[in-house]
Short mmCIF file of C-alpha atoms in Angstrom, two decimals:
data_model
loop_
_atom_site.label_atom_id
_atom_site.label_comp_id
_atom_site.label_asym_id
_atom_site.label_seq_id
_atom_site.Cartn_x
_atom_site.Cartn_y
_atom_site.Cartn_z
CA MET A 282 -0.01 -0.05 0.07
CA VAL A 283 1.53 3.35 -1.08
CA LEU A 284 1.79 5.76 1.74
CA PHE A 285 0.55 9.43 1.45
CA LYS A 286 0.09 9.44 -2.27
CA ILE A 287 -0.30 12.88 -4.07
CA LYS A 288 -0.82 13.55 -7.62
CA PHE A 289 1.72 16.05 -9.32
CA PRO A 290 0.83 17.75 -12.64
CA PHE A 291 3.82 19.20 -14.61
CA GLN A 292 3.36 22.75 -13.25
CA LYS A 293 3.00 21.57 -9.66
CA ARG A 294 6.28 19.53 -9.96
CA VAL A 295 7.97 22.67 -11.33
CA ARG A 296 6.73 24.93 -8.44
CA LEU A 297 7.68 22.17 -5.95
CA ALA A 298 11.25 21.90 -7.30
CA GLN A 299 11.69 25.84 -7.41
CA GLY A 300 10.16 26.25 -3.91
CA LEU A 301 12.29 23.49 -2.52
CA TRP A 302 15.39 24.76 -4.05
CA LEU A 303 14.80 28.11 -2.30
CA LEU A 304 13.87 26.37 0.99
CA SER A 305 17.18 24.32 0.87
CA TRP A 306 19.27 27.53 0.74
CA VAL A 307 17.39 28.81 3.77
CA ALA A 308 17.90 25.58 5.59
CA MET A 309 21.66 25.84 4.63
CA PHE A 310 21.87 29.03 6.48
CA SER A 311 19.93 27.55 9.29
CA GLY A 312 22.46 24.75 9.51
CA ALA A 313 25.33 27.27 9.67
CA ILE A 314 23.57 29.09 12.49
CA THR A 315 23.18 25.84 14.42
CA PHE A 316 26.86 25.19 13.90
CA ALA A 317 27.59 28.68 15.11
CA ILE A 318 25.36 28.15 18.24
CA GLY A 319 27.28 24.89 18.92
CA VAL A 320 30.62 26.80 18.71
CA PHE A 321 29.28 29.46 21.19
CA LEU A 322 28.07 26.94 23.58
CA LYS A 323 31.26 24.90 23.36
CA THR A 324 33.33 28.21 24.06
CA GLU A 325 31.13 29.13 26.97
CA LEU A 326 31.55 25.66 28.60
CA HIS A 327 35.29 25.64 27.86
CA ARG A 328 35.58 29.09 29.61
CA ARG A 329 34.32 27.41 32.88
CA SER A 330 36.15 24.13 32.43
CA GLU A 331 38.37 24.79 35.43
CA VAL A 332 35.22 24.73 37.78
CA MET A 333 33.76 21.68 36.02
CA HIS A 334 34.57 18.15 37.23
CA SER A 335 33.44 16.33 34.10
CA MET A 336 32.74 17.16 30.51
CA ASP A 337 29.60 15.18 29.78
CA ILE A 338 27.70 18.35 28.85
CA HIS A 339 30.05 18.89 25.99
CA ILE A 340 28.29 16.21 23.94
CA VAL A 341 25.50 18.88 23.30
CA PRO A 342 27.69 21.44 21.58
CA ASN A 343 29.66 18.73 19.82
CA LEU A 344 26.40 17.27 18.35
CA LEU A 345 25.13 20.71 17.38
CA MET A 346 28.41 21.45 15.55
CA ALA A 347 28.45 18.09 13.73
CA VAL A 348 24.85 18.28 12.78
CA GLY A 349 25.13 21.90 11.66
CA LEU A 350 27.93 21.09 9.35
CA ALA A 351 26.19 17.94 8.01
CA SER A 352 23.04 20.00 7.47
CA VAL A 353 24.97 22.43 5.20
CA GLY A 354 26.21 19.65 2.93
CA ILE A 355 22.74 17.87 3.01
CA ASN A 356 20.97 21.06 1.81
CA VAL A 357 23.52 21.83 -0.88
CA CYS A 358 22.88 18.39 -2.33
CA ALA A 359 19.11 18.86 -1.99
CA GLY A 360 19.45 22.15 -3.93
CA LYS A 361 21.31 20.40 -6.69
CA VAL A 362 18.65 17.68 -6.96
CA CYS A 363 16.00 20.27 -7.17
CA GLN A 364 17.92 22.03 -10.05
CA ASP A 365 18.40 18.75 -11.92
CA SER A 366 14.74 17.85 -11.52
CA LEU A 367 13.87 20.57 -13.93
CA ASP A 368 15.76 18.73 -16.51
CA THR A 369 14.62 15.07 -17.11
CA SER A 370 17.90 14.25 -18.87
CA ARG A 371 19.98 15.07 -15.70
CA PHE A 372 17.69 13.71 -12.89
CA PRO A 373 18.22 9.92 -13.53
CA ARG A 374 21.79 10.13 -12.20
CA TRP A 375 20.46 10.83 -8.66
CA LYS A 376 18.18 7.69 -8.75
CA THR A 377 20.73 5.38 -6.93
CA PHE A 378 22.12 8.20 -4.64
CA LEU A 379 18.86 9.33 -3.21
CA PRO A 380 17.80 6.39 -1.12
CA PRO A 381 21.03 6.25 1.10
CA PHE A 382 21.10 9.99 1.01
CA PHE A 383 17.51 10.11 2.71
CA CYS A 384 18.53 7.52 5.39
CA PHE A 385 21.65 9.52 6.18
CA SER A 386 19.69 12.77 6.27
CA VAL A 387 17.01 11.50 8.45
CA PHE A 388 19.52 10.07 10.87
CA ILE A 389 21.51 13.42 11.03
CA THR A 390 18.27 15.41 11.38
CA SER A 391 17.11 13.25 14.27
CA LEU A 392 20.38 14.09 16.11
CA LEU A 393 18.86 17.67 16.46
CA LEU A 394 16.24 16.28 18.59
CA VAL A 395 18.72 14.10 20.52
CA ALA A 396 20.86 17.19 21.18
CA MET A 397 17.83 19.19 22.44
CA ILE A 398 16.72 16.40 24.74
CA LEU A 399 20.21 15.85 26.12
CA SER A 400 20.52 19.61 26.88
CA PHE A 401 17.79 19.22 29.48
CA ALA A 402 18.49 15.62 30.43
CA LEU A 403 22.07 16.36 31.41
CA GLN A 404 21.17 19.05 33.86
CA PRO A 405 21.69 16.95 36.99
CA SER A 406 25.05 15.87 35.51
CA LEU A 407 25.98 19.57 35.03
CA GLU A 408 24.92 20.48 38.52
CA GLU A 409 27.07 17.72 40.08
CA SER A 410 30.00 18.67 37.81
CA LEU A 411 29.74 22.20 38.98
CA LYS A 412 29.37 21.24 42.57
CA ILE A 413 32.60 19.17 42.65
CA GLY A 414 34.39 21.51 40.35
CA LEU A 415 33.64 24.67 42.35
CA LYS A 416 34.41 22.82 45.56
CA ASN A 417 37.91 22.08 44.26
CA GLY A 418 38.35 25.54 42.86
CA ILE A 419 37.52 27.01 46.32
CA ARG A 420 39.81 24.51 47.95
CA PHE A 421 42.80 25.39 45.68
CA TYR A 422 41.99 29.14 45.54
CA LYS A 423 45.15 29.95 47.77
CA PHE A 424 47.56 28.30 45.24
CA PHE A 425 48.69 30.88 42.87
CA PRO A 426 50.62 29.53 39.70
CA LEU A 427 53.71 31.51 40.54
CA ASN A 428 54.77 29.09 43.19
CA ILE A 429 53.05 25.88 42.29
CA PRO A 430 54.34 24.12 39.00
CA HIS A 431 51.81 23.16 36.35
CA SER A 432 48.93 24.75 38.44
CA THR A 433 46.15 26.62 36.92
CA TYR A 434 45.02 30.16 37.67
CA ARG A 435 42.26 29.05 40.18
CA THR A 436 42.59 32.29 42.07
CA GLU A 437 41.90 34.60 39.11
CA THR A 438 39.29 32.12 37.76
CA ILE A 439 37.26 32.12 40.93
CA ASP A 440 37.55 35.86 41.45
CA ARG A 441 36.39 36.59 37.80
CA LEU A 442 33.59 34.09 38.11
CA GLN A 443 32.23 35.63 41.38
CA ILE A 444 32.44 39.22 39.98
CA GLU A 445 30.96 38.24 36.69
CA PHE A 446 28.03 36.32 37.92
CA GLN A 447 27.60 38.12 41.21
CA CYS A 448 27.89 35.10 43.38
CA CYS A 449 29.97 33.88 46.33
CA GLY A 450 31.08 30.38 47.08
CA ASN A 451 29.65 27.06 45.83
CA THR A 452 26.28 27.16 47.73
CA ASN A 453 26.79 30.44 49.60
CA TYR A 454 29.49 32.56 51.26
CA ARG A 455 29.78 30.27 54.20
CA ASP A 456 31.67 27.82 52.00
CA TRP A 457 34.76 29.97 52.42
CA PHE A 458 34.70 29.46 56.16
CA GLU A 459 35.55 25.80 55.70
CA VAL A 460 38.78 26.19 53.73
CA GLN A 461 42.01 27.90 54.02
CA TRP A 462 41.75 30.40 51.23
CA ILE A 463 44.62 32.66 52.34
CA SER A 464 48.06 31.28 51.22
CA SER A 465 50.53 30.54 53.96
CA ARG A 466 53.12 32.75 52.26
CA TYR A 467 50.94 35.82 53.30
CA LEU A 468 50.51 34.81 56.93
CA ASP A 469 52.73 35.99 59.83
CA PHE A 470 53.31 32.83 61.92
CA THR A 471 54.94 35.03 64.58
CA SER A 472 51.50 36.54 65.24
CA LYS A 473 49.57 35.28 68.25
CA GLU A 474 46.32 35.41 66.35
CA VAL A 475 47.59 33.36 63.37
CA LYS A 476 49.12 30.79 65.81
CA ASP A 477 45.82 30.46 67.82
CA ARG A 478 43.79 29.94 64.72
CA VAL A 479 46.14 27.32 63.28
CA ARG A 480 46.47 25.45 66.57
CA SER A 481 42.67 25.48 67.03
CA ASN A 482 42.11 23.63 63.91
CA ILE A 483 42.65 19.82 63.91
CA ASP A 484 44.24 19.89 60.34
CA GLY A 485 46.42 22.95 61.15
CA ARG A 486 44.62 25.16 58.71
CA TYR A 487 44.06 28.87 58.99
CA LEU A 488 40.27 29.26 59.02
CA LEU A 489 38.39 32.37 59.54
CA ASP A 490 34.84 33.72 59.00
CA GLY A 491 35.97 35.89 55.97
CA VAL A 492 35.62 35.88 52.18
CA PRO A 493 37.69 37.03 49.20
CA PHE A 494 37.23 40.51 47.84
CA SER A 495 35.39 39.21 44.80
CA CYS A 496 32.35 38.29 47.02
CA CYS A 497 31.72 41.94 47.77
CA ASN A 498 28.55 43.54 46.54
CA PRO A 499 29.23 47.01 44.98
CA ALA A 500 25.54 47.85 45.73
CA SER A 501 26.16 47.83 49.40
CA PRO A 502 25.59 51.19 51.09
CA ARG A 503 28.66 50.69 53.27
CA PRO A 504 32.20 49.67 52.60
CA CYS A 505 32.54 45.86 52.15
CA ILE A 506 33.12 43.77 55.26
CA GLN A 507 35.22 40.82 54.27
CA TYR A 508 36.35 39.59 57.60
CA SER A 509 34.73 38.69 61.08
CA LEU A 510 31.47 38.25 59.28
CA LEU A 511 29.83 36.45 62.08
CA ASP A 512 31.00 38.80 64.88
CA ASN A 513 28.60 41.73 65.36
CA SER A 514 30.82 43.39 67.85
CA ALA A 515 33.79 43.59 65.34
CA HIS A 516 32.10 46.30 63.23
CA TYR A 517 30.05 49.30 64.08
CA ASN A 518 26.19 49.12 63.53
CA TYR A 519 26.58 45.64 62.12
CA GLU A 520 24.32 42.56 62.36
CA TYR A 521 25.30 39.80 60.02
CA GLN A 522 21.80 38.32 59.99
CA THR A 523 20.42 41.44 58.29
CA GLU A 524 23.37 42.64 56.19
CA GLU A 525 22.17 41.13 53.02
CA LEU A 526 23.70 43.78 50.71
CA ASN A 527 27.23 43.41 51.99
CA LEU A 528 27.92 40.09 50.07
CA TYR A 529 26.50 38.25 47.17
CA ASN A 530 23.96 35.79 48.66
CA ARG A 531 23.82 33.58 45.65
CA GLY A 532 26.13 30.65 45.27
CA CYS A 533 28.09 30.25 42.01
CA ARG A 534 26.76 26.80 41.27
CA GLN A 535 23.21 28.23 41.13
CA ALA A 536 24.34 31.14 39.11
CA LEU A 537 26.07 28.98 36.54
CA ILE A 538 23.29 26.55 36.23
CA SER A 539 20.77 29.39 35.70
CA TYR A 540 23.06 30.79 33.06
CA TYR A 541 23.68 27.60 31.17
CA MET A 542 20.05 26.47 31.32
CA GLY A 543 19.01 29.83 30.09
CA LEU A 544 21.35 29.33 27.10
CA MET A 545 19.71 25.85 26.66
CA ASN A 546 16.24 27.44 26.71
CA THR A 547 17.24 29.92 24.10
CA ILE A 548 19.01 27.39 21.91
CA GLY A 549 16.15 24.82 22.11
CA PRO A 550 13.49 26.75 19.92
CA CYS A 551 16.16 27.46 17.33
CA VAL A 552 17.22 23.76 17.18
CA LEU A 553 13.48 22.76 17.00
CA PHE A 554 13.02 25.18 14.21
CA ASP A 555 16.00 23.74 12.29
CA PHE A 556 14.76 20.20 12.84
CA LEU A 557 11.16 21.10 11.51
CA LEU A 558 12.67 22.91 8.52
CA GLN A 559 14.93 20.02 7.72
CA MET A 560 12.22 17.41 7.91
CA THR A 561 9.96 19.61 5.67
CA ILE A 562 12.68 19.67 3.09
CA LEU A 563 13.34 15.79 3.23
CA VAL A 564 9.56 15.12 2.96
CA SER A 565 9.19 17.53 0.01
CA LEU A 566 12.29 16.16 -1.67
CA ARG A 567 11.03 12.59 -1.28
CA TYR A 568 7.76 13.70 -3.00
CA LEU A 569 9.73 15.28 -5.79
CA GLN A 570 11.97 12.18 -6.26
CA THR A 571 9.13 9.79 -6.60
CA ALA A 572 7.11 12.18 -8.83
CA MET A 573 10.12 12.57 -11.13
CA GLU A 574 10.72 8.85 -11.33
CA GLY A 575 7.40 8.58 -13.12
CA VAL A 576 8.57 10.80 -15.80
CA ILE A 577 11.86 8.91 -16.54
CA GLY A 578 11.53 6.99 -19.88
CA GLN A 579 8.53 8.91 -20.91
CA GLU A 580 8.41 10.74 -24.15
CA ASN A 581 6.02 13.29 -22.72
CA VAL A 582 7.73 14.86 -19.72
CA GLU A 583 4.67 17.00 -18.91
CA ILE A 584 2.46 14.14 -17.89
CA GLU A 585 0.77 13.93 -14.53
CA THR A 586 2.67 11.64 -12.03
CA GLU A 587 2.20 10.36 -8.47
CA GLY A 588 4.49 11.17 -5.58
CA TYR A 589 4.51 9.33 -2.23
CA ILE A 590 6.54 8.92 1.01
CA LEU A 591 6.71 5.17 1.00
CA GLU A 592 6.02 2.70 -1.77
CA LYS A 593 4.73 0.15 0.70
CA GLY A 594 3.41 0.31 4.29
CA VAL A 595 5.67 1.17 7.21
CA LYS A 596 5.72 -2.45 8.45
CA GLU A 597 6.51 -3.87 5.02
CA THR A 598 9.16 -1.22 4.44
CA LEU A 599 10.94 -2.10 7.73
CA LEU A 600 10.87 -5.70 7.06
CA GLU A 601 12.31 -5.24 3.60
CA THR A 602 14.95 -2.92 5.02
CA LYS A 603 15.81 -5.49 7.63
CA GLU A 604 16.26 -8.27 4.94
CA LYS A 605 18.51 -5.95 2.94
CA VAL A 606 20.69 -5.17 5.91
CA LYS A 607 20.96 -8.90 6.74
CA LYS A 608 22.15 -9.66 3.09
CA LEU A 609 24.74 -7.01 3.22
CA LEU A 610 25.98 -8.19 6.57
CA GLN A 611 26.18 -11.79 5.31
CA PHE A 612 27.97 -10.70 2.14
CA ALA A 613 30.41 -8.74 4.23
CA GLN A 614 31.11 -11.89 6.44
CA VAL A 615 31.66 -13.98 3.42
CA GLY A 616 34.00 -11.49 1.92
CA ASP A 617 36.03 -11.29 5.25
CA ALA A 618 36.18 -15.07 5.41
CA SER A 619 37.43 -15.27 1.79
CA ALA A 620 40.08 -12.62 2.52
CA MET A 621 41.39 -14.35 5.60
CA ASN A 622 41.78 -17.70 3.69
CA PRO A 623 42.70 -16.90 0.19
CA GLY A 624 44.50 -20.22 -0.32
CA THR A 625 41.75 -22.59 0.69
CA GLN A 626 40.02 -24.76 -1.75
CA PRO A 627 36.66 -26.62 -1.53
CA ASP A 628 37.15 -30.27 -0.48
CA GLU A 629 35.95 -31.73 -3.80
CA GLU A 630 38.71 -29.75 -5.58
CA LYS A 631 41.62 -30.87 -3.49
CA PRO A 632 43.98 -33.41 -5.02
CA ALA A 633 43.75 -37.08 -3.66
CA THR A 634 46.63 -38.30 -1.76
CA ALA A 635 48.02 -41.76 -1.75
#
């Protein structure tokens, strides 16, 4: 049973080919935009790679870049097919090329949906990656690369991150109270205060209720208070429970997740539009192909022909495709066996031995 059959007079085929040629060029630019979106997302993720523990989320921009480039090539070919369909003498050369072309194109186009689904499905993975990465970034904040071989600029990275995203710590500013974020090279170990703080800690770390300068909120009505944050008596007219403007209250993990998910929410509709446009072109190109095949070998090229999506039903087509794949695999196995044993002969052809 032919699936979704439509009759195509000559003028309708011409209009379909011309409209599809124009649409393929629009889709080519759309594919280029998808590639650019993938590059942008990849760059943004790479900029924060030092505060990410794993790179699982990079599969999304990688897919977008690969599909974007493939989409450009697919639509260039589709435009050429549309051009040649206006000339019945040039169209037959595409007959054997188009079936595998459709299979490849549908697979590539489906990856757009996969990329869009993964962008939301990987949110828990992104959150966990940022949680561990930021924790390590805060932990090694005190190590500046001038005195640690092969170390990264964790100090500068964390400071820039907190200033740019107006955040502090991993979850909140109290995360800084749990690590020694001041390098020992800047501590005076002859000072009684320093000695007492180091001795009071079981690990011998210099901990204090303070944060780096990058946690300070410029919108605060008073000069930033970085140290003795939990001591109301250390500052005039100060209550740490109510001083919400002094430091950024939002953690950097929440800020980064909001930023990246905002990007995903913006990219999602663009990718969905590209998917729908690409599928429209493939369906229309299939109609054009089957309608033009009815003209091949005919003296009158202006006859009415029929176009369809599938020559048989979905179930029959799947079974037929399955059988073709099996035959190809069997042929490949036979070819490999013959290549591995080129000198073997059938038993009946071997010479008899005395």
